[in-house]
mmCIF file of C-alpha atoms in Angstrom:
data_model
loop_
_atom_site.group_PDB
_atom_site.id
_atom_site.type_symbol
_atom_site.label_atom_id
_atom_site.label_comp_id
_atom_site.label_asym_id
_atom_site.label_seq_id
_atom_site.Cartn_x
_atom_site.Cartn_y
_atom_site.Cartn_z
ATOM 1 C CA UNK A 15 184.244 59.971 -193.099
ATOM 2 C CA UNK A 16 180.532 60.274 -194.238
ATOM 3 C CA UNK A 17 179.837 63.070 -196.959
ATOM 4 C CA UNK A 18 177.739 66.232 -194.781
ATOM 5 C CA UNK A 19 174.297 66.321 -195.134
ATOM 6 C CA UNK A 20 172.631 68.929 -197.398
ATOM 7 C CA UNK A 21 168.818 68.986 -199.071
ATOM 8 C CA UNK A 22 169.491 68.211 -202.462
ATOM 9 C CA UNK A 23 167.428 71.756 -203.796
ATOM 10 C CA UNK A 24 166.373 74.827 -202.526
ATOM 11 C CA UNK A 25 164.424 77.934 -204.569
ATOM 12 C CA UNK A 26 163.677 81.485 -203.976
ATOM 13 C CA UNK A 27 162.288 84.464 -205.785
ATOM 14 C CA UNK A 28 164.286 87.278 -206.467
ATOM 15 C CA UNK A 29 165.025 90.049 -203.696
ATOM 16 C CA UNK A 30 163.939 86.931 -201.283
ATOM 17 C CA UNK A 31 166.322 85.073 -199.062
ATOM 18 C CA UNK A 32 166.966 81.206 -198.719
ATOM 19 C CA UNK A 33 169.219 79.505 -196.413
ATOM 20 C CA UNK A 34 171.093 76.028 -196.780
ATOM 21 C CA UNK A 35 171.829 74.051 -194.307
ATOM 22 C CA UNK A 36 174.832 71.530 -194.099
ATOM 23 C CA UNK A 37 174.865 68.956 -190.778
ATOM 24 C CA UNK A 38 178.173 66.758 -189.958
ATOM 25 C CA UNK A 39 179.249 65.510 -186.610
ATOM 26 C CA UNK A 40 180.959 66.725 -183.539
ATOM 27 C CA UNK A 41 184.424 65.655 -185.989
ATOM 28 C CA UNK A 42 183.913 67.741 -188.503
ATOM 29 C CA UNK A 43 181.256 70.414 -188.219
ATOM 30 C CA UNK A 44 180.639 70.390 -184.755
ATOM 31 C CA UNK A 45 184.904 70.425 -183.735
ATOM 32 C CA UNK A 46 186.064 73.092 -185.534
ATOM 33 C CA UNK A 47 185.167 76.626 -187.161
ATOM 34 C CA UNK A 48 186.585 76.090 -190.244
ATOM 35 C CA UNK A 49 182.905 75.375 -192.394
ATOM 36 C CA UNK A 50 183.685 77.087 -196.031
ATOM 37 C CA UNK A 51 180.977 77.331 -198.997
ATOM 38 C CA UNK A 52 181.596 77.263 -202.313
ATOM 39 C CA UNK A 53 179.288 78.077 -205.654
ATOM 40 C CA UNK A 54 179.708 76.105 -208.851
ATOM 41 C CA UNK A 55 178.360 76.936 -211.814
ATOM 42 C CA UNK A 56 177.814 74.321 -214.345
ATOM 43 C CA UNK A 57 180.753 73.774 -216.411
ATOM 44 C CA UNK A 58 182.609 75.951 -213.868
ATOM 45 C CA UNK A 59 184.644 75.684 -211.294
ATOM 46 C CA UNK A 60 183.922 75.819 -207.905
ATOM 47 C CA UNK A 61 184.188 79.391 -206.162
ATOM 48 C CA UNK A 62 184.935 79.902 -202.397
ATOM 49 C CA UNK A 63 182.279 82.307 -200.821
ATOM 50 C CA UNK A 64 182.374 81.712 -197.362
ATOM 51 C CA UNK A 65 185.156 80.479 -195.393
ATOM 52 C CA UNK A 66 186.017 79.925 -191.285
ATOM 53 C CA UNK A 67 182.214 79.578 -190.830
ATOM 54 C CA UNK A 68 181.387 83.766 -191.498
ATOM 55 C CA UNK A 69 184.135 85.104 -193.395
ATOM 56 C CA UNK A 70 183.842 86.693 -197.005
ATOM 57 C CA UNK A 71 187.127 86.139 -199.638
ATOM 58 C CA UNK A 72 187.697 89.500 -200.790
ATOM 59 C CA UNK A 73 185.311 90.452 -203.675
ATOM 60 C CA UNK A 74 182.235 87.952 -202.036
ATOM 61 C CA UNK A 75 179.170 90.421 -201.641
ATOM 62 C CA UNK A 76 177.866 90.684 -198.185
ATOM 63 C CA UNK A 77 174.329 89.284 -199.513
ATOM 64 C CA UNK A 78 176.197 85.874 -198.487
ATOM 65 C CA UNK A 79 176.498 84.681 -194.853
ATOM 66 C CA UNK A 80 177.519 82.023 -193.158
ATOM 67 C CA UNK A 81 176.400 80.929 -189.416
ATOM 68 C CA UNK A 82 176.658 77.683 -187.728
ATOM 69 C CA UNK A 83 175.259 76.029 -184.496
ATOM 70 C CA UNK A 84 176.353 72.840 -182.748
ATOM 71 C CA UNK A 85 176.746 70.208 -186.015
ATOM 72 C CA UNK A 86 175.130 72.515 -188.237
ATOM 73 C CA UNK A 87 176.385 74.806 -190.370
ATOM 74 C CA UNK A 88 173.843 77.225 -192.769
ATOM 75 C CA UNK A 89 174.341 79.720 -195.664
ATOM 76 C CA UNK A 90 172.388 82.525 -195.892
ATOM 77 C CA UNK A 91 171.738 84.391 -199.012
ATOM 78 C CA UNK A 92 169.268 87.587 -199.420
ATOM 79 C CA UNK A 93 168.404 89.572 -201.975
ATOM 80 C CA UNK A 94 168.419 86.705 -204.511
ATOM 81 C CA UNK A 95 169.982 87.286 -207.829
ATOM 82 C CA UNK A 96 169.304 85.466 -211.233
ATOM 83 C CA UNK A 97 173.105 84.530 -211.192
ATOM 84 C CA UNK A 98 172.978 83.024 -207.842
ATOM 85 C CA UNK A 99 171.338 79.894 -209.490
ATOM 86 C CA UNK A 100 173.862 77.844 -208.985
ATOM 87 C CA UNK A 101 175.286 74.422 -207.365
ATOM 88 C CA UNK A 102 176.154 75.054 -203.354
ATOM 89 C CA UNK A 103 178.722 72.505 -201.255
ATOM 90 C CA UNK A 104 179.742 73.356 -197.861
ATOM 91 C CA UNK A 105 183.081 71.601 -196.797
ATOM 92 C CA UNK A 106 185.036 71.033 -193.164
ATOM 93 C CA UNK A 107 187.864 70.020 -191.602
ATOM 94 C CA UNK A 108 187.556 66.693 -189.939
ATOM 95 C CA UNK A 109 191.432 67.187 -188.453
ATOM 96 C CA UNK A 110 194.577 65.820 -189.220
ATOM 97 C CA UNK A 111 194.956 67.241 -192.665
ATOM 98 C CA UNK A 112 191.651 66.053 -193.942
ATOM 99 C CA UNK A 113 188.121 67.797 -195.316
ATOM 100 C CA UNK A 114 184.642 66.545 -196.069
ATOM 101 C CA UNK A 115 182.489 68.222 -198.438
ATOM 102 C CA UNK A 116 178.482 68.449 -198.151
ATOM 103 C CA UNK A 117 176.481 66.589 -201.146
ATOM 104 C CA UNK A 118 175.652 69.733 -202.583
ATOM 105 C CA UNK A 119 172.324 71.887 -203.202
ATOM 106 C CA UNK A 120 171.129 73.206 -205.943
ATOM 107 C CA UNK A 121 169.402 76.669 -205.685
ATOM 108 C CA UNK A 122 166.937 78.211 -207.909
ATOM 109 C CA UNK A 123 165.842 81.394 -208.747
ATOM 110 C CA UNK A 124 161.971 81.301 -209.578
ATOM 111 C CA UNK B 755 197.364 86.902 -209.611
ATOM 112 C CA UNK B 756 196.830 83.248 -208.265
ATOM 113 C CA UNK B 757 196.659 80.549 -210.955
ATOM 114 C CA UNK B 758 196.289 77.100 -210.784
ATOM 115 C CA UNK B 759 196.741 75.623 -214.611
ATOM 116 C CA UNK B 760 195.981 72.019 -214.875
ATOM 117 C CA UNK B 761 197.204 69.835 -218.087
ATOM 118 C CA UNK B 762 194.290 69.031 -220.912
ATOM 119 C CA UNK B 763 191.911 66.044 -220.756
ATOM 120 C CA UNK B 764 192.673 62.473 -220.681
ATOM 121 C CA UNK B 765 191.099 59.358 -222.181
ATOM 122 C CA UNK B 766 192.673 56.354 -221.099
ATOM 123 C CA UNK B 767 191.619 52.354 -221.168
ATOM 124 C CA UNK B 768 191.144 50.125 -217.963
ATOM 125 C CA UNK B 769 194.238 49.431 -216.258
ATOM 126 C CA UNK B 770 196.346 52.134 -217.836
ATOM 127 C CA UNK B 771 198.501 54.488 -215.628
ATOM 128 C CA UNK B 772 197.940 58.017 -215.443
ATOM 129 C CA UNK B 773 199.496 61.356 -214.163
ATOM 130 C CA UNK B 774 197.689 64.550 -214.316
ATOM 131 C CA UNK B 775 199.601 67.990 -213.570
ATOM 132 C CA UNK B 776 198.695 71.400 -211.726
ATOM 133 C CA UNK B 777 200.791 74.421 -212.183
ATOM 134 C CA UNK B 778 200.800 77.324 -209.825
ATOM 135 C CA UNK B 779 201.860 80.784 -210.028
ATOM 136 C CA UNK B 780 201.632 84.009 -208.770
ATOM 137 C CA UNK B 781 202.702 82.950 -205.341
ATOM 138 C CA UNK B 782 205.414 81.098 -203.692
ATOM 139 C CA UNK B 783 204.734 77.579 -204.458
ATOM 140 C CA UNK B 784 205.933 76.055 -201.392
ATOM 141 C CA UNK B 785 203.835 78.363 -198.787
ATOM 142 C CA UNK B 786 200.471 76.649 -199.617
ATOM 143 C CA UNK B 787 199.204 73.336 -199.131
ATOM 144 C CA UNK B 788 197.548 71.972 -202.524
ATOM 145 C CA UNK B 789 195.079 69.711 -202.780
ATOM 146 C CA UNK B 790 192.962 67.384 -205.201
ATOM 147 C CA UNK B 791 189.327 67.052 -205.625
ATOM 148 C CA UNK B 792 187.396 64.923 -207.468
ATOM 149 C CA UNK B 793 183.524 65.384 -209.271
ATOM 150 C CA UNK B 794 182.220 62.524 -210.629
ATOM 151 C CA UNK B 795 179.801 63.408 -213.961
ATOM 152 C CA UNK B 796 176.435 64.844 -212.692
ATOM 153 C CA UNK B 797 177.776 64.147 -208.593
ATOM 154 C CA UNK B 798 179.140 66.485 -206.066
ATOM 155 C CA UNK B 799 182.577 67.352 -204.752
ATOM 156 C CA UNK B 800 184.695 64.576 -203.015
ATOM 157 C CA UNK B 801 187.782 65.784 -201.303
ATOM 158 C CA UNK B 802 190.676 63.691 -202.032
ATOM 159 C CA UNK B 803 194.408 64.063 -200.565
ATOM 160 C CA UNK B 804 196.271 67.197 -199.848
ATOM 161 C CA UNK B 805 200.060 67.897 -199.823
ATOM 162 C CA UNK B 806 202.607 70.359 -198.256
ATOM 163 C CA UNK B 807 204.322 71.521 -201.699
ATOM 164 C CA UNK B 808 207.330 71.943 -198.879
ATOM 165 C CA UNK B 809 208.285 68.937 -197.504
ATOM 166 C CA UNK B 810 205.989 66.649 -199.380
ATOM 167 C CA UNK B 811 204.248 65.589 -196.090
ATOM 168 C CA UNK B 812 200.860 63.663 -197.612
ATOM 169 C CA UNK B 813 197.501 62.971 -196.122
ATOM 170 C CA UNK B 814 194.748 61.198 -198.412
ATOM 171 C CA UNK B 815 191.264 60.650 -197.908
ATOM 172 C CA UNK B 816 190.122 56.845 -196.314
ATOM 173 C CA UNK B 817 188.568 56.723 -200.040
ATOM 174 C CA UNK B 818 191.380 57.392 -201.977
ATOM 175 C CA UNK B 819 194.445 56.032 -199.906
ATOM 176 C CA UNK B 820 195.925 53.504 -201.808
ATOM 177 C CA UNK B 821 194.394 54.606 -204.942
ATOM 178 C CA UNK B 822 195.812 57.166 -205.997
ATOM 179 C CA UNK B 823 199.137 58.868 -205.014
ATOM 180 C CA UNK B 824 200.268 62.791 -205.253
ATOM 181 C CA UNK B 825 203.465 64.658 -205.174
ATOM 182 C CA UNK B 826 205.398 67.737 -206.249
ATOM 183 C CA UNK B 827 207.773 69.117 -208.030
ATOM 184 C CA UNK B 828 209.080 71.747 -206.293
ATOM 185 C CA UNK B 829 211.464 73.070 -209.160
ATOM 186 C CA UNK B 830 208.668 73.375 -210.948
ATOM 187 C CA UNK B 831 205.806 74.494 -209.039
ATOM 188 C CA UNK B 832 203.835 71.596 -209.977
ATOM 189 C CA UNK B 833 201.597 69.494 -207.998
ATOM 190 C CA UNK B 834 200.866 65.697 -209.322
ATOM 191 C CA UNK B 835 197.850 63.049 -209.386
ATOM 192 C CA UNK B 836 199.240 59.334 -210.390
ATOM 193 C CA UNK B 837 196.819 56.174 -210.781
ATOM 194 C CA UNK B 838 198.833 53.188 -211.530
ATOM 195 C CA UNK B 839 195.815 50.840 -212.582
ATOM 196 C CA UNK B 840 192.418 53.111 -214.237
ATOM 197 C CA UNK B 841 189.068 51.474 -213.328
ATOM 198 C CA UNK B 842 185.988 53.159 -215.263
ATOM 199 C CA UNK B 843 184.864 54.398 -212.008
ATOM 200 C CA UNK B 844 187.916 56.726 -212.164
ATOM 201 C CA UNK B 845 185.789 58.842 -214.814
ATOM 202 C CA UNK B 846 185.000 62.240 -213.198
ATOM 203 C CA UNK B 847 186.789 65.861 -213.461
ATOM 204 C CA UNK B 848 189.666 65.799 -211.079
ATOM 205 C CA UNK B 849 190.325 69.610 -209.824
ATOM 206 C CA UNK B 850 193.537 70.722 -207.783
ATOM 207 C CA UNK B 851 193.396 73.645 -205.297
ATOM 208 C CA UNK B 852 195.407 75.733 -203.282
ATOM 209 C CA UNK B 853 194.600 76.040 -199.858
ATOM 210 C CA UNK B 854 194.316 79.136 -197.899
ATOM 211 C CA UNK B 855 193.607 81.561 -194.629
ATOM 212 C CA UNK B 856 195.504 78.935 -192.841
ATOM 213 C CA UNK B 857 196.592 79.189 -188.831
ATOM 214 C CA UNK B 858 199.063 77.312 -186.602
ATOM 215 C CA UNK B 859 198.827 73.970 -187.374
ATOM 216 C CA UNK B 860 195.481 74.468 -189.859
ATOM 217 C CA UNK B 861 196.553 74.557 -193.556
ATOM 218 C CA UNK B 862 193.205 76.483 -194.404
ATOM 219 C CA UNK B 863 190.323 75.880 -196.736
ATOM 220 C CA UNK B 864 190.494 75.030 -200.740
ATOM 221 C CA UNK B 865 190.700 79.041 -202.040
ATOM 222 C CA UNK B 866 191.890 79.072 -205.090
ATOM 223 C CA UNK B 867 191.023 76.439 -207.776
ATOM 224 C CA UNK B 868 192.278 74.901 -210.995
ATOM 225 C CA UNK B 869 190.276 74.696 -214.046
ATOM 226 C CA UNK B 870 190.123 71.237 -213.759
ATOM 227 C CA UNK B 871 191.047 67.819 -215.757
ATOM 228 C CA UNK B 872 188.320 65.445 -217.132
ATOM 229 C CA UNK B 873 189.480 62.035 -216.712
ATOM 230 C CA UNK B 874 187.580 59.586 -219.019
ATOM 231 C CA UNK B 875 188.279 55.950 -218.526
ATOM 232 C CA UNK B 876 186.778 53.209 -221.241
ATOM 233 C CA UNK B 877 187.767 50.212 -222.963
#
């Protein structure tokens, strides 16, 4: 159960969009819509804003997105913000009861 | 309001024992899997095991089985992470986290999240 693959940083200038992309396998990714994202701040903990591949948790502005084809999964997010700078892991099920979370990406806002 | 309140830091020596705690409220304990989490200083997040605060039915992660074990207390709404034997690699911030928007036979993704427990481990 290999960790998912995500580049290690990303950056944008405000009002732009960037997109992060997280690749797994046909058993994890690939198998099953159930890709979440969270945001972690530092010194935080993490904070669910995408889950089942597209949905928003209530309170998640729609300036996040989620999308996924074949064994990858992406994160979209326009209009950057100052306070998205931030940490990024995308996680999925790999079946019977287990999850695998992406190495992370750290975003910033130029 | 969902809460997930985990007991205070720990600082233990190599080959202690240890057992960490995560409280929930504002829902009905036994409804939602829990999970556990671990971020090693300056690394990403490494899911560990997850348990069914109901029937204690267990799953761990191929990197953690056998190394560390959970449980609940159902009387108490408490989920647990034991090690019997520390190793300094143990250091790291060990979170707990409810699952959610679960489905037949899909226990749903970590939603909410616990404000986490730094482990430190040094002789």
């Amino acid at each position: 159960q290999s960790a998912l693959t995500q580049p290690r940083s990303v950056s944008g200038s405000p009002g732009q969009s960037v997109t992060i992309s997280c690749t797994g396998t046909s058993s994890d990714v690939g198998g099953y819509n159930y890709v979440s994202w969270y945001q972690q701040h530092p010194g935080k903990a993490p904070k669910l804003i995408i889950y089942d591949v597209t949905r928003w948790p209530s309170g998640v502005p729609d300036r996040f997105s989620g999308s996924k084809s074949g064994n990858t999964a992406s994160l979209t997010i326009s209009g950057l913000q100052a306070e998205d700078e931030a940490d990024y892991y995308c996680c999925s099920y790999a079946g019977t009861y287990t999850w695998v979370f992406g190495g992370g990406t750290k975003l910033t806002v130029l | 309001e969902v809460q997930l309140v985990q007991s205070g830091a720990e600082v233990r020596k190599p080959g202690e024992s240890l057992k960490i705690s995560c409280k929930g409220s504002g829902y009905v304990f036994t409804s939602y899997w829990i999970g556990w989490v671990r971020q090693m200083p300056g690394k990403g997040l490494e899911w560990m095991a997850i348990i069914n605060p109901r029937d204690s039915d267990s799953t761990y992660s191929p990197s953690f089985q056998g190394q560390v074990t959970i449980s609940v207390d159902k009387s108490f709404s408490t989920a647990y992470l034991q090690w019997s034997s520390l190793t300094a690699t143990d250091t790291a911030m060990y979170y707990c986290v409810r699952h959610g928007y679960y489905s037949a036979g899909y226990p749903g993704t970590p939603v909410y999240w616990g404000q986490g427990t730094p482990v430190t481990v040094s002789s």
